[in-house]
């Protein structure tokens, strides 16, 4: 892809199975680093990172997926709408809007998971 050109997923690209619309997965990586796992847990586990001031939209630029005894779970993250959406599990917090500092912290983790130029 050339700079400024959005990535185009192939028609048969994998998708988040529980999301509607059925968002395509353009790139994926396991989170093996314990520090990054802990960072994600702190970000998504603290209800102080979320509030009710977000756009009423969902365009998932990122998602987390994992399996549990209860089935498949997905957490869709929309940076353009500053909100998250839980699929397959009950979101533990009263709000789904990401505060500006939450977006900043999550963006830093994403840069470590998907370094620029990879």
N, CA, C and O atoms as a MOPAC input file, in Angstrom:
PM7 MOZYME 1SCF
protein

 N      0.83900 1    -1.18300 1     0.00000 1
 C      0.00000 1     0.00000 1     0.00000 1
 C      0.88100 1     1.24200 1     0.00000 1
 O      1.96100 1     1.25200 1     0.58900 1
 N      0.41600 1     2.26400 1    -0.65300 1
 C      1.15300 1     3.51000 1    -0.66100 1
 C      0.70700 1     4.36100 1     0.52000 1
 O     -0.40800 1     4.19800 1     1.01400 1
 N      1.57000 1     5.26900 1     0.97700 1
 C      1.17700 1     6.12100 1     2.10500 1
 C     -0.13800 1     6.83700 1     1.82300 1
 O     -0.36300 1     7.34400 1     0.72500 1
 N     -0.99100 1     6.86800 1     2.82600 1
 C     -2.28100 1     7.53700 1     2.68800 1
 C     -3.35900 1     6.68600 1     2.06000 1
 O     -4.51600 1     7.10200 1     1.99500 1
 N     -2.99600 1     5.48800 1     1.59200 1
 C     -3.97100 1     4.59100 1     0.98500 1
 C     -4.46100 1     3.61300 1     2.04100 1
 O     -3.64900 1     2.89900 1     2.62900 1
 N     -5.77100 1     3.55700 1     2.30200 1
 C     -6.25600 1     2.61800 1     3.31100 1
 C     -6.03100 1     1.17300 1     2.88400 1
 O     -6.10700 1     0.83700 1     1.70200 1
 N     -5.74900 1     0.31700 1     3.88400 1
 C     -5.58800 1    -1.10400 1     3.60400 1
 C     -6.93000 1    -1.69700 1     3.20600 1
 O     -7.95800 1    -1.38000 1     3.80400 1
 N     -6.91700 1    -2.53800 1     2.21700 1
 C     -8.13100 1    -3.20300 1     1.77200 1
 C     -8.03900 1    -4.68300 1     2.12600 1
 O     -7.09500 1    -5.36000 1     1.71800 1
 N     -8.99900 1    -5.18300 1     2.87300 1
 C     -9.01500 1    -6.59900 1     3.22600 1
 C     -9.52700 1    -7.40800 1     2.04600 1
 O    -10.35000 1    -6.94300 1     1.25800 1
 N     -9.03000 1    -8.60600 1     1.94600 1
 C     -9.51900 1    -9.50800 1     0.92800 1
 C    -10.95500 1    -9.90700 1     1.27800 1
 O    -11.31700 1    -9.90800 1     2.45500 1
 N    -11.78200 1   -10.24700 1     0.27800 1
 C    -13.17100 1   -10.63700 1     0.56500 1
 C    -13.27900 1   -11.80400 1     1.53800 1
 O    -14.24800 1   -11.90500 1     2.28900 1
 N    -12.28000 1   -12.68700 1     1.52200 1
 C    -12.32100 1   -13.84100 1     2.40100 1
 C    -11.53200 1   -13.62000 1     3.69600 1
 O    -11.21400 1   -14.58400 1     4.39200 1
 N    -11.21100 1   -12.36000 1     4.02700 1
 C    -10.45400 1   -12.04800 1     5.24200 1
 C    -11.22300 1   -12.52700 1     6.46400 1
 O    -12.45400 1   -12.50500 1     6.46900 1
 N    -10.49900 1   -12.96700 1     7.51600 1
 C    -11.20000 1   -13.38300 1     8.73300 1
 C    -11.97300 1   -12.20900 1     9.32800 1
 O    -11.63000 1   -11.04500 1     9.11800 1
 N    -13.01200 1   -12.54100 1    10.06700 1
 C    -13.87800 1   -11.51300 1    10.64000 1
 C    -14.15000 1   -11.81100 1    12.10200 1
 O    -14.05400 1   -12.95400 1    12.55100 1
 N    -14.49300 1   -10.75500 1    12.84100 1
 C    -14.96300 1   -10.95200 1    14.20400 1
 C    -16.33900 1   -11.57900 1    14.09500 1
 O    -17.26100 1   -10.94800 1    13.57900 1
 N    -16.49800 1   -12.80000 1    14.56700 1
 C    -17.74700 1   -13.52900 1    14.31100 1
 C    -18.98200 1   -12.96200 1    14.99200 1
 O    -20.08300 1   -13.10600 1    14.46200 1
 N    -18.83900 1   -12.32400 1    16.14600 1
 C    -20.04900 1   -11.86500 1    16.84100 1
 C    -20.39500 1   -10.41600 1    16.56200 1
 O    -21.43900 1    -9.93700 1    17.00400 1
 N    -19.54500 1    -9.71200 1    15.84000 1
 C    -19.82000 1    -8.29700 1    15.61000 1
 C    -20.77600 1    -8.11500 1    14.43700 1
 O    -20.71700 1    -8.84200 1    13.44600 1
 N    -21.63400 1    -7.15300 1    14.56900 1
 C    -22.54000 1    -6.76400 1    13.48700 1
 C    -22.43800 1    -5.25900 1    13.32800 1
 O    -22.83200 1    -4.56300 1    14.26400 1
 N    -21.95400 1    -4.69300 1    12.25100 1
 C    -21.58400 1    -5.45800 1    11.07200 1
 C    -20.37800 1    -6.34200 1    11.36500 1
 O    -19.65400 1    -6.12900 1    12.33800 1
 N    -20.18300 1    -7.30400 1    10.53500 1
 C    -19.16700 1    -8.32100 1    10.71500 1
 C    -17.80000 1    -7.74700 1    10.30700 1
 O    -17.36300 1    -7.92600 1     9.17000 1
 N    -17.13000 1    -7.05600 1    11.24200 1
 C    -15.88300 1    -6.34900 1    10.94900 1
 C    -14.77200 1    -7.30100 1    10.51400 1
 O    -14.58600 1    -8.36600 1    11.10300 1
 N    -14.04100 1    -6.90600 1     9.48400 1
 C    -12.91900 1    -7.68900 1     8.98700 1
 C    -11.70700 1    -7.51100 1     9.89700 1
 O    -11.52000 1    -6.45900 1    10.50800 1
 N    -10.89100 1    -8.55500 1     9.97500 1
 C     -9.63400 1    -8.50700 1    10.71500 1
 C     -8.52800 1    -8.28800 1     9.69600 1
 O     -8.26100 1    -9.15900 1     8.86900 1
 N     -7.88300 1    -7.12600 1     9.75300 1
 C     -6.84000 1    -6.79400 1     8.78800 1
 C     -5.46700 1    -7.26100 1     9.24100 1
 O     -4.60600 1    -7.56100 1     8.41500 1
 N     -5.26200 1    -7.32300 1    10.55000 1
 C     -3.98900 1    -7.76300 1    11.10300 1
 C     -4.26300 1    -8.27800 1    12.50300 1
 O     -5.15400 1    -7.78100 1    13.19000 1
 N     -3.50200 1    -9.27100 1    12.92400 1
 C     -3.70600 1    -9.79600 1    14.26300 1
 C     -2.38900 1   -10.25400 1    14.86100 1
 O     -1.45000 1   -10.60800 1    14.14700 1
 N     -2.33900 1   -10.24100 1    16.18400 1
 C     -1.15600 1   -10.67900 1    16.89500 1
 C     -1.57200 1   -11.16800 1    18.26900 1
 O     -2.44700 1   -10.56500 1    18.89200 1
 N     -0.97200 1   -12.24300 1    18.76100 1
 C     -1.24900 1   -12.66300 1    20.12900 1
 C     -0.54900 1   -11.71400 1    21.10300 1
 O      0.52900 1   -11.20000 1    20.80400 1
 N     -1.14800 1   -11.48900 1    22.24200 1
 C     -0.54200 1   -10.63400 1    23.26500 1
 C      0.20000 1   -11.56600 1    24.22400 1
 O     -0.36300 1   -12.04300 1    25.20900 1
 N      1.45500 1   -11.81000 1    23.92000 1
 C      2.27100 1   -12.73700 1    24.69900 1
 C      3.01300 1   -12.03800 1    25.83700 1
 O      3.29500 1   -12.65500 1    26.86500 1
 N      3.32300 1   -10.77800 1    25.66100 1
 C      4.08400 1   -10.02300 1    26.64500 1
 C      3.22500 1    -9.76500 1    27.88700 1
 O      2.16300 1    -9.15000 1    27.79500 1
 N      3.68800 1   -10.23500 1    29.04100 1
 C      2.92500 1   -10.09100 1    30.28500 1
 C      2.68900 1    -8.63200 1    30.65700 1
 O      1.62800 1    -8.29600 1    31.18400 1
 N      3.65700 1    -7.76200 1    30.39100 1
 C      3.49100 1    -6.34600 1    30.71000 1
 C      2.37300 1    -5.72400 1    29.87000 1
 O      1.57800 1    -4.93300 1    30.37700 1
 N      2.31700 1    -6.08500 1    28.58700 1
 C      1.24900 1    -5.55700 1    27.73100 1
 C     -0.10300 1    -6.10900 1    28.16000 1
 O     -1.10000 1    -5.38600 1    28.13900 1
 N     -0.15200 1    -7.37300 1    28.54600 1
 C     -1.40400 1    -7.94900 1    29.05700 1
 C     -1.86700 1    -7.19400 1    30.30000 1
 O     -3.04700 1    -6.88000 1    30.45300 1
 N     -0.90900 1    -6.91100 1    31.18300 1
 C     -1.24100 1    -6.17500 1    32.40300 1
 C     -1.72600 1    -4.76600 1    32.07100 1
 O     -2.68800 1    -4.27700 1    32.66300 1
 N     -1.05000 1    -4.11300 1    31.11300 1
 C     -1.48100 1    -2.77200 1    30.68800 1
 C     -2.91600 1    -2.80000 1    30.15900 1
 O     -3.72600 1    -1.93800 1    30.50200 1
 N     -3.22700 1    -3.79300 1    29.32400 1
 C     -4.58800 1    -3.91400 1    28.79300 1
 C     -5.58300 1    -4.15900 1    29.92400 1
 O     -6.67500 1    -3.59000 1    29.92700 1
 N     -5.21300 1    -4.99800 1    30.87600 1
 C     -6.08600 1    -5.26800 1    32.01800 1
 C     -6.35600 1    -4.02100 1    32.83700 1
 O     -7.48100 1    -3.80100 1    33.28600 1
 N     -5.33100 1    -3.20400 1    33.03400 1
 C     -5.50300 1    -1.95600 1    33.79000 1
 C     -6.39600 1    -0.97500 1    33.02700 1
 O     -7.24000 1    -0.30100 1    33.61800 1
 N     -6.20300 1    -0.90500 1    31.73000 1
 C     -7.00400 1     0.03200 1    30.92200 1
 C     -8.46900 1    -0.38100 1    30.92900 1
 O     -9.34200 1     0.42400 1    31.25300 1
 N     -8.74200 1    -1.63400 1    30.57200 1
 C    -10.12800 1    -2.07100 1    30.43300 1
 C    -10.77000 1    -2.46400 1    31.76400 1
 O    -11.99500 1    -2.54100 1    31.85900 1
 N     -9.96500 1    -2.71000 1    32.78000 1
 C    -10.50300 1    -3.14000 1    34.06600 1
 C    -10.87300 1    -2.02200 1    35.01600 1
 O    -11.51000 1    -2.27500 1    36.03900 1
 N    -10.49400 1    -0.79700 1    34.71000 1
 C    -10.74100 1     0.34400 1    35.60500 1
 C    -11.91800 1     1.15900 1    35.09400 1
 O    -11.83800 1     1.77600 1    34.03100 1
 N    -13.02400 1     1.16200 1    35.85800 1
 C    -14.20100 1     1.90800 1    35.39300 1
 C    -13.95000 1     3.41000 1    35.33400 1
 O    -14.71100 1     4.13300 1    34.69200 1
 N    -12.89600 1     3.89600 1    35.99200 1
 C    -12.54300 1     5.31100 1    35.91500 1
 C    -11.99300 1     5.71600 1    34.56100 1
 O    -11.83000 1     6.90600 1    34.29400 1
 N    -11.70300 1     4.74500 1    33.69900 1
 C    -11.20600 1     5.04900 1    32.35500 1
 C    -12.32900 1     5.30600 1    31.35400 1
 O    -12.07000 1     5.61900 1    30.19200 1
 N    -13.57300 1     5.17400 1    31.80400 1
 C    -14.71500 1     5.27200 1    30.89900 1
 C    -15.75000 1     6.25400 1    31.42600 1
 O    -15.91000 1     6.41500 1    32.63600 1
 N    -16.44700 1     6.90500 1    30.50900 1
 C    -17.53700 1     7.80400 1    30.88100 1
 C    -18.64200 1     7.71000 1    29.83900 1
 O    -18.58600 1     6.87800 1    28.93400 1
 N    -19.63600 1     8.56100 1    29.97400 1
 C    -20.79800 1     8.48800 1    29.08000 1
 C    -20.70800 1     9.47100 1    27.92000 1
 O    -21.67000 1     9.61600 1    27.16600 1
 N    -19.58900 1    10.13900 1    27.76400 1
 C    -19.46600 1    11.13400 1    26.69000 1
 C    -18.71100 1    10.54900 1    25.50500 1
 O    -17.49800 1    10.71900 1    25.38000 1
 N    -19.44000 1     9.86200 1    24.64500 1
 C    -18.85100 1     9.31100 1    23.43100 1
 C    -19.85800 1     9.48300 1    22.29800 1
 O    -21.04900 1     9.70200 1    22.52400 1
 N    -19.35100 1     9.37800 1    21.09100 1
 C    -20.24400 1     9.43300 1    19.93900 1
 C    -21.10200 1     8.16800 1    19.90500 1
 O    -20.66700 1     7.10000 1    20.33400 1
 N    -22.30000 1     8.30000 1    19.40000 1
 C    -23.20700 1     7.15900 1    19.30500 1
 C    -22.95000 1     6.42100 1    17.99500 1
 O    -23.79900 1     6.39100 1    17.10400 1
 N    -21.76900 1     5.83000 1    17.89700 1
 C    -21.40300 1     5.08700 1    16.70300 1
 C    -20.46100 1     3.96100 1    17.10500 1
 O    -19.99000 1     3.91400 1    18.24100 1
 N    -20.19100 1     3.06100 1    16.18000 1
 C    -19.20600 1     2.00800 1    16.41300 1
 C    -18.58800 1     1.63900 1    15.08400 1
 O    -19.22100 1     1.01700 1    14.23100 1
 N    -17.33700 1     2.03600 1    14.92700 1
 C    -16.53800 1     1.56700 1    13.81800 1
 C    -15.28700 1     0.98500 1    14.45200 1
 O    -14.37900 1     1.72400 1    14.83200 1
 N    -15.23600 1    -0.31100 1    14.56500 1
 C    -14.16300 1    -0.97700 1    15.31000 1
 C    -12.86300 1    -0.98000 1    14.52400 1
 O    -12.70200 1    -1.73800 1    13.56800 1
 N    -11.94000 1    -0.12500 1    14.93800 1
 C    -10.61300 1    -0.13800 1    14.33700 1
 C     -9.72500 1    -1.19600 1    14.99800 1
 O     -8.67500 1    -1.55600 1    14.46800 1
 N    -10.15700 1    -1.68300 1    16.15300 1
 C     -9.38300 1    -2.68500 1    16.86800 1
 C    -10.34100 1    -3.58200 1    17.64500 1
 O    -11.43100 1    -3.16100 1    18.03300 1
 N     -9.92900 1    -4.78700 1    17.85700 1
 C    -10.71800 1    -5.69600 1    18.66700 1
 C     -9.82200 1    -6.66300 1    19.41100 1
 O     -8.73200 1    -7.00500 1    18.95100 1
 N    -10.28900 1    -7.09200 1    20.54600 1
 C     -9.60900 1    -8.13000 1    21.32000 1
 C    -10.53700 1    -9.32900 1    21.33700 1
 O    -11.74900 1    -9.17400 1    21.49000 1
 N     -9.98700 1   -10.51100 1    21.18500 1
 C    -10.80600 1   -11.72000 1    21.18800 1
 C    -10.12900 1   -12.76900 1    22.05300 1
 O     -8.90700 1   -12.91900 1    22.03200 1
 N    -10.94800 1   -13.49700 1    22.81900 1
 C    -10.44300 1   -14.58800 1    23.64200 1
 C    -11.57300 1   -15.55500 1    23.91800 1
 O    -12.74900 1   -15.21700 1    23.78800 1
 N    -11.19800 1   -16.76500 1    24.30100 1
 C    -12.18100 1   -17.79500 1    24.62100 1
 C    -12.18500 1   -18.03500 1    26.12100 1
 O    -11.15600 1   -17.92700 1    26.78800 1
 N    -13.35800 1   -18.36300 1    26.63500 1
 C    -13.50100 1   -18.71600 1    28.04100 1
 C    -14.43400 1   -19.91500 1    28.12100 1
 O    -14.92800 1   -20.39400 1    27.10000 1
 N    -14.67100 1   -20.39100 1    29.32100 1
 C    -15.57900 1   -21.52000 1    29.50500 1
 C    -16.98700 1   -21.17700 1    29.02500 1
 O    -17.75900 1   -22.07200 1    28.68200 1
 N    -17.32100 1   -19.90100 1    28.99900 1
 C    -18.65100 1   -19.45400 1    28.57600 1
 C    -18.75300 1   -19.26000 1    27.07200 1
 O    -19.85000 1   -19.04100 1    26.55900 1
 N    -17.63000 1   -19.33500 1    26.34700 1
 C    -17.66500 1   -19.16800 1    24.89500 1
 C    -16.67000 1   -18.12500 1    24.41700 1
 O    -15.71700 1   -17.78800 1    25.11900 1
 N    -16.90500 1   -17.62000 1    23.21500 1
 C    -16.02800 1   -16.62000 1    22.61600 1
 C    -16.40400 1   -15.23200 1    23.09200 1
 O    -17.58100 1   -14.90000 1    23.22300 1
 N    -15.38700 1   -14.43000 1    23.34600 1
 C    -15.57700 1   -13.05400 1    23.81100 1
 C    -14.83500 1   -12.10700 1    22.88800 1
 O    -13.75500 1   -12.42100 1    22.38700 1
 N    -15.42700 1   -10.95100 1    22.67200 1
 C    -14.79500 1    -9.91700 1    21.86300 1
 C    -15.01500 1    -8.57200 1    22.52200 1
 O    -16.08000 1    -8.29600 1    23.07400 1
 N    -13.99600 1    -7.74600 1    22.45300 1
 C    -14.11300 1    -6.36500 1    22.90000 1
 C    -13.71700 1    -5.50700 1    21.71200 1
 O    -12.54300 1    -5.45300 1    21.34400 1
 N    -14.67500 1    -4.84700 1    21.12100 1
 C    -14.44100 1    -3.99500 1    19.96200 1
 C    -14.10400 1    -2.59200 1    20.45100 1
 O    -14.72900 1    -2.08100 1    21.37900 1
 N    -13.11200 1    -1.97600 1    19.81900 1
 C    -12.64300 1    -0.65100 1    20.20900 1
 C    -12.77000 1     0.27100 1    19.01200 1
 O    -12.24100 1    -0.01100 1    17.93700 1
 N    -13.47000 1     1.36600 1    19.20600 1
 C    -13.60800 1     2.37400 1    18.16600 1
 C    -12.88800 1     3.64200 1    18.61000 1
 O    -13.36500 1     4.37200 1    19.47900 1
 N    -11.72200 1     3.89200 1    17.99200 1
 C    -10.99700 1     5.12200 1    18.29900 1
 C    -11.70700 1     6.32900 1    17.69200 1
 O    -11.65700 1     7.42100 1    18.25800 1
 N    -12.36300 1     6.14900 1    16.55800 1
 C    -13.05100 1     7.27200 1    15.92400 1
 C    -14.29400 1     7.68400 1    16.69300 1
 O    -14.72000 1     8.83500 1    16.60400 1
 N    -14.88400 1     6.76500 1    17.44800 1
 C    -16.07400 1     7.06800 1    18.25200 1
 C    -15.75800 1     7.14100 1    19.74300 1
 O    -16.62800 1     7.47400 1    20.54700 1
 N    -14.51800 1     6.83300 1    20.11200 1
 C    -14.08100 1     6.83900 1    21.51300 1
 C    -14.95600 1     5.97400 1    22.40100 1
 O    -15.39400 1     6.40200 1    23.46900 1
 N    -15.20900 1     4.74400 1    21.94400 1
 C    -16.00700 1     3.83900 1    22.76900 1
 C    -15.62500 1     2.39500 1    22.51900 1
 O    -14.96600 1     2.05400 1    21.53600 1
 N    -16.06400 1     1.56200 1    23.44600 1
 C    -15.84300 1     0.12100 1    23.34700 1
 C    -17.19600 1    -0.57300 1    23.37000 1
 O    -18.19400 1    -0.01300 1    23.82300 1
 N    -17.20700 1    -1.79500 1    22.87600 1
 C    -18.43200 1    -2.58600 1    22.86800 1
 C    -18.07500 1    -4.04000 1    23.15000 1
 O    -17.26200 1    -4.63600 1    22.44300 1
 N    -18.68400 1    -4.60200 1    24.18000 1
 C    -18.42500 1    -5.98900 1    24.57400 1
 C    -19.36700 1    -6.91700 1    23.82700 1
 O    -20.55100 1    -6.62300 1    23.66400 1
 N    -18.82600 1    -8.03800 1    23.37600 1
 C    -19.61900 1    -9.07300 1    22.69900 1
 C    -19.29400 1   -10.40700 1    23.35200 1
 O    -18.12300 1   -10.76600 1    23.47400 1
 N    -20.30500 1   -11.13900 1    23.76900 1
 C    -20.11300 1   -12.45400 1    24.36000 1
 C    -19.92200 1   -12.42800 1    25.86300 1
 O    -19.85800 1   -13.48400 1    26.49300 1
 N    -19.82900 1   -11.24300 1    26.45300 1
 C    -19.69100 1   -11.11300 1    27.90100 1
 C    -20.29500 1    -9.79000 1    28.34200 1
 O    -20.47300 1    -8.87500 1    27.53700 1
 N    -20.60800 1    -9.69800 1    29.63100 1
 C    -21.19700 1    -8.46800 1    30.17800 1
 C    -20.08800 1    -7.45700 1    30.46600 1
 O    -19.15500 1    -7.74900 1    31.21400 1
 N    -20.19400 1    -6.28300 1    29.87800 1
 C    -19.24200 1    -5.20800 1    30.14300 1
 C    -19.37100 1    -4.84600 1    31.61600 1
 O    -20.47900 1    -4.57700 1    32.08000 1
 N    -18.26200 1    -4.83100 1    32.37200 1
 C    -18.35500 1    -4.66400 1    33.82500 1
 C    -18.53700 1    -3.23500 1    34.31900 1
 O    -18.68100 1    -3.01700 1    35.52200 1
 N    -18.53600 1    -2.26800 1    33.42500 1
 C    -18.59700 1    -0.86800 1    33.84400 1
 C    -19.91000 1    -0.23200 1    33.37300 1
 O    -20.52200 1    -0.70400 1    32.41500 1
 N    -20.33800 1     0.83700 1    34.04800 1
 C    -21.59500 1     1.47200 1    33.64600 1
 C    -21.50800 1     2.24800 1    32.32900 1
 O    -22.53900 1     2.52500 1    31.71500 1
 N    -20.30300 1     2.60200 1    31.88800 1
 C    -20.14300 1     3.41000 1    30.67700 1
 C    -19.19400 1     2.74000 1    29.69000 1
 O    -18.34500 1     1.93500 1    30.07200 1
 N    -19.35400 1     3.08600 1    28.42000 1
 C    -18.50600 1     2.51000 1    27.36700 1
 C    -17.67200 1     3.55900 1    26.63000 1
 O    -16.91400 1     3.21300 1    25.72300 1
 N    -17.80000 1     4.82400 1    27.00200 1
 C    -17.02600 1     5.87500 1    26.34800 1
 C    -15.62600 1     5.96200 1    26.92100 1
 O    -15.45000 1     6.00800 1    28.13900 1
 N    -14.63300 1     5.98500 1    26.05300 1
 C    -13.24900 1     6.08800 1    26.51500 1
 C    -12.89600 1     7.55400 1    26.75800 1
 O    -13.10700 1     8.40800 1    25.89600 1
 N    -12.35800 1     7.82800 1    27.93800 1
 C    -11.87600 1     9.16800 1    28.24600 1
 C    -10.63000 1     9.44900 1    27.40900 1
 O     -9.96400 1     8.51400 1    26.96300 1
 N    -10.30500 1    10.73100 1    27.18900 1
 C     -9.12700 1    11.06300 1    26.37600 1
 C     -7.84000 1    10.38400 1    26.86300 1
 O     -7.04600 1     9.92000 1    26.04400 1
 N     -7.62400 1    10.32000 1    28.16900 1
 C     -6.41700 1     9.67800 1    28.67100 1
 C     -6.44500 1     8.16600 1    28.42900 1
 O     -5.39600 1     7.54800 1    28.24800 1
 N     -7.64200 1     7.57200 1    28.42600 1
 C     -7.77600 1     6.14800 1    28.12300 1
 C     -7.36800 1     5.89000 1    26.67800 1
 O     -6.65000 1     4.93200 1    26.39400 1
 N     -7.81900 1     6.73100 1    25.78000 1
 C     -7.45700 1     6.61500 1    24.36400 1
 C     -5.94200 1     6.72700 1    24.21000 1
 O     -5.33100 1     5.97000 1    23.45500 1
 N     -5.34400 1     7.67100 1    24.92700 1
 C     -3.88800 1     7.86700 1    24.86000 1
 C     -3.16200 1     6.61700 1    25.34400 1
 O     -2.25200 1     6.13500 1    24.67000 1
 N     -3.55000 1     6.08600 1    26.50300 1
 C     -2.88600 1     4.89300 1    27.04700 1
 C     -3.05000 1     3.69600 1    26.11000 1
 O     -2.09600 1     2.95700 1    25.86700 1
 N     -4.26000 1     3.50900 1    25.58900 1
 C     -4.51100 1     2.38800 1    24.69600 1
 C     -3.72500 1     2.54200 1    23.39900 1
 O     -3.21000 1     1.55700 1    22.87100 1
 N     -3.62700 1     3.74800 1    22.88500 1
 C     -2.85000 1     3.99800 1    21.66600 1
 C     -1.38300 1     3.63100 1    21.86800 1
 O     -0.74400 1     3.10900 1    20.95500 1
 N     -0.84700 1     3.90000 1    23.05800 1
 C      0.54100 1     3.54600 1    23.35600 1
 C      0.72200 1     2.02700 1    23.36000 1
 O      1.73100 1     1.52600 1    22.86600 1
 N     -0.24200 1     1.29500 1    23.91200 1
 C     -0.16600 1    -0.16600 1    23.91200 1
 C     -0.26000 1    -0.70100 1    22.48300 1
 O      0.47700 1    -1.61300 1    22.10700 1
 N     -1.16200 1    -0.13500 1    21.69500 1
 C     -1.33300 1    -0.57700 1    20.30800 1
 C     -0.04400 1    -0.37200 1    19.52100 1
 O      0.31200 1    -1.21500 1    18.69700 1
 N      0.66600 1     0.73700 1    19.76000 1
 C      1.94200 1     0.98200 1    19.06200 1
 C      2.97300 1    -0.09500 1    19.39300 1
 O      3.81900 1    -0.42500 1    18.56200 1
 N      2.90100 1    -0.64300 1    20.61300 1
 C      3.82100 1    -1.72200 1    20.99800 1
 C      3.39300 1    -3.05300 1    20.38500 1
 O      4.23800 1    -3.87400 1    20.03000 1
 N      2.09900 1    -3.26500 1    20.26200 1
 C      1.60300 1    -4.50600 1    19.65900 1
 C      1.81400 1    -4.53200 1    18.15500 1
 O      2.15600 1    -5.56800 1    17.58400 1
 N      1.61000 1    -3.38800 1    17.51800 1
 C      1.73500 1    -3.26100 1    16.06200 1
 C      2.67700 1    -2.09600 1    15.76100 1
 O      2.22400 1    -1.01000 1    15.39900 1
 N      3.98000 1    -2.31400 1    15.90700 1
 C      4.92600 1    -1.22200 1    15.65500 1
 C      4.76800 1    -0.67400 1    14.23800 1
 O      4.50400 1    -1.43300 1    13.30600 1
 N      4.92900 1     0.64400 1    14.07000 1
 C      4.83400 1     1.23600 1    12.72600 1
 C      5.82700 1     0.56300 1    11.77800 1
 O      6.95000 1     0.23200 1    12.15900 1
 N      5.38600 1     0.37000 1    10.54300 1
 C      6.24400 1    -0.20800 1     9.53400 1
 C      6.26400 1    -1.73100 1     9.51000 1
 O      7.03700 1    -2.33500 1     8.76700 1
 N      5.40400 1    -2.35600 1    10.33100 1
 C      5.36800 1    -3.83100 1    10.30700 1
 C      4.15000 1    -4.32500 1     9.58900 1
 O      3.95100 1    -5.53400 1     9.47000 1

